[in-house]
XYZ file of C-alpha atoms in Angstrom:
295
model
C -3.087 6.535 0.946
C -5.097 9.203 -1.117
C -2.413 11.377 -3.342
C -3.273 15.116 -3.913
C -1.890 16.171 -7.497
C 1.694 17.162 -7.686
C 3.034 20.497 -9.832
C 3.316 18.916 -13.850
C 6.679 18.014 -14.084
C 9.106 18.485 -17.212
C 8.031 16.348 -20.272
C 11.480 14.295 -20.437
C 10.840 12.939 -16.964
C 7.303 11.457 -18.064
C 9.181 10.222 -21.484
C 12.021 8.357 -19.336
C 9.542 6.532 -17.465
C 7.023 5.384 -20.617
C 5.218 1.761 -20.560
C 7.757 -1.173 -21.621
C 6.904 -5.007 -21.988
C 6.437 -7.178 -19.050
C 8.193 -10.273 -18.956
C 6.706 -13.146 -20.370
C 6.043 -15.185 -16.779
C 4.532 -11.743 -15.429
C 1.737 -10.980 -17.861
C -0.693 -13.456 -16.590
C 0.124 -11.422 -13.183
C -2.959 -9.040 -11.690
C -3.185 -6.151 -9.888
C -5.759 -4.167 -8.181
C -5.392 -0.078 -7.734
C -7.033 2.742 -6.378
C -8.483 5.176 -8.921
C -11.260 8.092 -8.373
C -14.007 5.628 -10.339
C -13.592 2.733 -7.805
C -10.716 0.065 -7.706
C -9.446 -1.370 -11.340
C -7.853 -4.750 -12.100
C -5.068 -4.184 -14.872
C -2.938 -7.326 -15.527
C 0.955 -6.811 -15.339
C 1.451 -5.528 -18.699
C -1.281 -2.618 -18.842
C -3.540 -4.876 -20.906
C -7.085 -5.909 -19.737
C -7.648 -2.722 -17.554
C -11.343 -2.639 -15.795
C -13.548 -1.981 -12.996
C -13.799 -4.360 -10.396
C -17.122 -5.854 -9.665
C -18.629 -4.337 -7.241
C -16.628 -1.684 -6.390
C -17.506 2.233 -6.291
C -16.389 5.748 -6.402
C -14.556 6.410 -2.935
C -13.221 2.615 -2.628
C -9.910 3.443 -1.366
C -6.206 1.388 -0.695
C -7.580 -2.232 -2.187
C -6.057 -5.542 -1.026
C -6.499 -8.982 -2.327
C -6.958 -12.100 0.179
C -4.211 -14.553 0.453
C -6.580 -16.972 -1.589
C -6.895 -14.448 -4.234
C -10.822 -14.063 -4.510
C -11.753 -10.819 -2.309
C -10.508 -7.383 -2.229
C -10.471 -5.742 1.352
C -10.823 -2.166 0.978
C -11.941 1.204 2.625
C -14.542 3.789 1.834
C -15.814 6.851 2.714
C -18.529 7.133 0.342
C -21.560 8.056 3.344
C -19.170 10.330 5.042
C -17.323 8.335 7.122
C -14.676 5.465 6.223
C -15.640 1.796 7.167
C -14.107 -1.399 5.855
C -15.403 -3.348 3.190
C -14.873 -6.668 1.167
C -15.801 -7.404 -1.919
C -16.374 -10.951 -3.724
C -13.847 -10.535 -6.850
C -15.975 -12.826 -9.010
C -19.727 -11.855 -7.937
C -18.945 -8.510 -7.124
C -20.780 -9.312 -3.746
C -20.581 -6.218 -1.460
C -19.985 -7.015 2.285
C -19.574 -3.689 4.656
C -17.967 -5.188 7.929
C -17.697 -1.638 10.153
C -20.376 0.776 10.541
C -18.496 3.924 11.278
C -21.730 6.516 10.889
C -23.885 4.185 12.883
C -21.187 4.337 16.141
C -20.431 7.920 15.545
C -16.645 7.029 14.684
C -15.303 9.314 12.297
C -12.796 6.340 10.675
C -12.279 2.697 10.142
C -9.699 2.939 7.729
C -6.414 0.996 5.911
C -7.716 -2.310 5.919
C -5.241 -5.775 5.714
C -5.523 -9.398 5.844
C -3.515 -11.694 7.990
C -1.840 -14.194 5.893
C -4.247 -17.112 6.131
C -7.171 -15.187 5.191
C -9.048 -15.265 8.699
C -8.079 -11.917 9.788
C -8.546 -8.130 8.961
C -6.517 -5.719 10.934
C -7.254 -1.773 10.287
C -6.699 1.721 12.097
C -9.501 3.149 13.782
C -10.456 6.386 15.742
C -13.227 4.603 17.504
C -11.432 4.666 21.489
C -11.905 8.415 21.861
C -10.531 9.941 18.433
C -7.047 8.488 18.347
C -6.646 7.755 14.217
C -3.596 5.264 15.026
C -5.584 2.178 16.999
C -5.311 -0.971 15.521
C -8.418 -2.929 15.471
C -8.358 -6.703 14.277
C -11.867 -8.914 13.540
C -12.690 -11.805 12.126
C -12.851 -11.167 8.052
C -16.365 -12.227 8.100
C -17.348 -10.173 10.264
C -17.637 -9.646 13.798
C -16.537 -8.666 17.259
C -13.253 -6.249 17.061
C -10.447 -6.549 19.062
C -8.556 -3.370 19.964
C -4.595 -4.716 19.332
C -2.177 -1.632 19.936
C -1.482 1.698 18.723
C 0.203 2.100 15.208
C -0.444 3.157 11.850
C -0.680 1.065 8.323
C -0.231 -2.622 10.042
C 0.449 -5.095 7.911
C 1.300 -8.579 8.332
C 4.628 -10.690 7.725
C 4.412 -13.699 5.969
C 5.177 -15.398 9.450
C 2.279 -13.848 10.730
C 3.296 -10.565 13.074
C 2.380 -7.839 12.122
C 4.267 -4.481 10.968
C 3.566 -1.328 11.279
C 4.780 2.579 12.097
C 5.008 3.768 15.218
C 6.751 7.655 16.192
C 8.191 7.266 12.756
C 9.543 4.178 12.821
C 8.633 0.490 11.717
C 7.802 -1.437 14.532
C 7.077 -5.667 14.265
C 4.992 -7.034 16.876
C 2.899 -10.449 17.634
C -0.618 -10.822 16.106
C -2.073 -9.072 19.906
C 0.598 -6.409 19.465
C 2.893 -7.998 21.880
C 6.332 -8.686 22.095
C 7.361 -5.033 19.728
C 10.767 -5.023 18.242
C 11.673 -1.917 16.246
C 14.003 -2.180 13.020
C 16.911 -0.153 13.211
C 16.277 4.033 13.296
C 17.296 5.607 10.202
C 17.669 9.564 9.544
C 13.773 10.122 8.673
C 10.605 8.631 8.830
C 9.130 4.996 7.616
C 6.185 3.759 7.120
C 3.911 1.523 4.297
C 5.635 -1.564 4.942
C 5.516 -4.423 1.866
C 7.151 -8.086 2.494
C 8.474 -9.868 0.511
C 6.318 -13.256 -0.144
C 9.038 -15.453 1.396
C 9.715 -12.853 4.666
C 13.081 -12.451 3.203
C 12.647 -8.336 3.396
C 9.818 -5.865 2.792
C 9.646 -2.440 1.137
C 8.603 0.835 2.643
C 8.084 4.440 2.069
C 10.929 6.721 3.820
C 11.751 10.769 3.790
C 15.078 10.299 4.476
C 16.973 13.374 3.204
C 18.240 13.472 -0.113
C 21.925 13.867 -1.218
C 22.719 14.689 -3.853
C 26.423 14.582 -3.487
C 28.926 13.661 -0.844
C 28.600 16.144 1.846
C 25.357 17.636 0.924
C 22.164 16.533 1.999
C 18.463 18.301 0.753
C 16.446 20.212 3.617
C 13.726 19.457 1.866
C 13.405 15.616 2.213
C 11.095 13.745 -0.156
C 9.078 10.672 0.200
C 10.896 7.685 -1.524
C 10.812 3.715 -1.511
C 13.027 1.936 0.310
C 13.852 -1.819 0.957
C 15.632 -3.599 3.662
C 15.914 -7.282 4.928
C 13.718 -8.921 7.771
C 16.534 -8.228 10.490
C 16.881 -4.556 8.913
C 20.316 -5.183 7.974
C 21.291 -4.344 4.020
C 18.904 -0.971 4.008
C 18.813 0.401 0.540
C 16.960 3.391 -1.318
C 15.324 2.095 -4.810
C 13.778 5.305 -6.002
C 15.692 8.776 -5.570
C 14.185 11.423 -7.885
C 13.145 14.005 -5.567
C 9.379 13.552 -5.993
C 6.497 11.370 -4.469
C 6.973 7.840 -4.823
C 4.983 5.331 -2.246
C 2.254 2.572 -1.538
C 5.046 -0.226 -2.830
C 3.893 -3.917 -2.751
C 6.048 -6.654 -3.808
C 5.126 -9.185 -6.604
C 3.947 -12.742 -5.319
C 7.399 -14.001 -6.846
C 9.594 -11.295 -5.537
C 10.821 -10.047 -8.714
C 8.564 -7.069 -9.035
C 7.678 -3.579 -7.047
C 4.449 -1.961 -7.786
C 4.417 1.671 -6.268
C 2.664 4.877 -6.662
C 4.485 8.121 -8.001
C 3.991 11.531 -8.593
C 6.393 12.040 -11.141
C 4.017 12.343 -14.058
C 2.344 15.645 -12.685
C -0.099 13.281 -10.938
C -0.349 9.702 -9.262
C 0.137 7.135 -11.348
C 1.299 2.887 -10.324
C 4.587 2.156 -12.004
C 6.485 -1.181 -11.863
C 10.214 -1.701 -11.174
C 12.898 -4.599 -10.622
C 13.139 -5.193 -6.914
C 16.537 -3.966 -7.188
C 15.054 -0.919 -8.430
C 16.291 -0.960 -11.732
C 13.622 -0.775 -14.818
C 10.937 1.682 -13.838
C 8.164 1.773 -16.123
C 4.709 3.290 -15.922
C 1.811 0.576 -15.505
C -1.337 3.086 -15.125
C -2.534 5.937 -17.406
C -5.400 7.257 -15.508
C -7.053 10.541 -17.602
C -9.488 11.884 -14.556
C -7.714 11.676 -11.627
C -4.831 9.878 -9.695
C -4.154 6.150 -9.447
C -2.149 4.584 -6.150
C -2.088 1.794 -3.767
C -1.210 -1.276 -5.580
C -1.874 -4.635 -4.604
C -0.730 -7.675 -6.303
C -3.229 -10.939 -7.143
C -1.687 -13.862 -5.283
């Protein structure tokens, strides 16, 4: 999701939110981001931070493969966004949709089912409709129209997730069989699971209260976290400005998100109760977002 600069926000927030050390067993951890160069690789504790191979300006929302050797991504670099994966050690460039070529304005928010095989992605390509789901073999090929939704993502298990009127909506890999998790007072949407399908993490406006009895009119976008059946719903960020894009660390322990709190986008790390927020990303041209952890 491309972040538009936020208003600079007071000095002491950006202080209470300064790097800290990873744990040990994280460092050797990678993860890819969004930034306006092209897509970076920055292991867990800020060190090591470069360019992937490959990539260029206008690469946007990166995700590594299951097997941890490609990075699906989207661009709009000719004017129109296709899908695109690119070989994490040669830098090898493979464009799988040809948006401009189809006159389709979009192919857009690209993901890979868990064993690799699969990339699903939204589309406008059946008549202009920005929330289609399209699905096609990650080497390329014949695309299969799925359902409508927006931002699917797959469960460990295999279905896949995604938002639908506002809420999260699970369905079978041909977008059968939907079951929504349980309706709460404002939008969701960016859903993260957990590597073990225990619970995922999501972006929600809920309103804000600030105390009992007094809820904000003004909701903002937070991240939240709830289990696979939806039960045990919990808010991990409230601080009344843009947080999003979470993803969940191949061992659980960890949330990468995006947040605006700095002034501009920025990826910060935090315990996945929450706890221990720390910036990860110091980006001096433009905003970084959309996280994705290195299996």
């Amino acid at each position: 999701m491309r972040v538009v600069a936020l208003a600079v926000v007071a000095a002491a927030v950006v202080a209470a939110f300064a790097a800290s050390p990873a744990p040990v067993a994280l460092r050797t951890q990678l993860l890819a981001y969004e930034a306006p160069d092209g897509i970076h690789i920055v292991a867990v504790d800020g060190s090591g931070d470069r360019l992937l191979r490959g990539t260029e300006p206008r690469d946007q929302n990166p995700e590594w493969s299951p097997q941890g050797d490609r990075v699906v991504l989207w661009t709009d670099a000719d004017g129109a966004g296709d899908v695109v994966v690119i070989d994490a050690g040669s830098g090898r460039r493979t464009r799988l949709t040809e948006s401009a070529e189809q006159d389709v304005n979009t192919d857009w928010f690209p993901s890979w089912s868990p064993d690799g095989s699969t990339i699903v992605f939204n589309s406008d390509r059946d008549g202009g409709n920005e929330w289609t789901i399209y699905a096609m073999p990650a080497v390329g090929g014949p695309l299969r129209r799925v359902t409508t939704g927006w931002g699917p993502r797959f469960s460990p298990g295999g279905r896949l997730t995604f938002q639908l009127d506002g809420r999260l909506v699970t369905a079978d890999a041909d977008g059968r069989d939907r079951r929504e998790f349980p309706t709460r007072n404002g939008r969701s949407w960016a859903p993260a699971w957990s590597p073990d399908g225990s619970g995922l993490a999501f972006i929600t406006n809920e309103p804000f209260t600030s105390a009992p009895g007094q809820t904000s009119r003004n909701p903002t976008y937070e991240i939240g976290r709830m289990n696979a059946d939806g039960g045990s719903y919990r808010r991990l960020t409230a601080n009344r400005i843009r947080d999003g894009d979470p993803a969940i660390s191949p061992d659980g322990r960890t949330i990468a998100f995006d947040s605006g709190r700095f002034g501009w986008s920025e990826v910060l790390l935090m315990d996945a109760s929450g706890r221990h927020q720390r910036r990860l990303t110091h980006e001096l041209e433009g905003d970084a977002c959309c996280p994705s952890w290195r299996p």
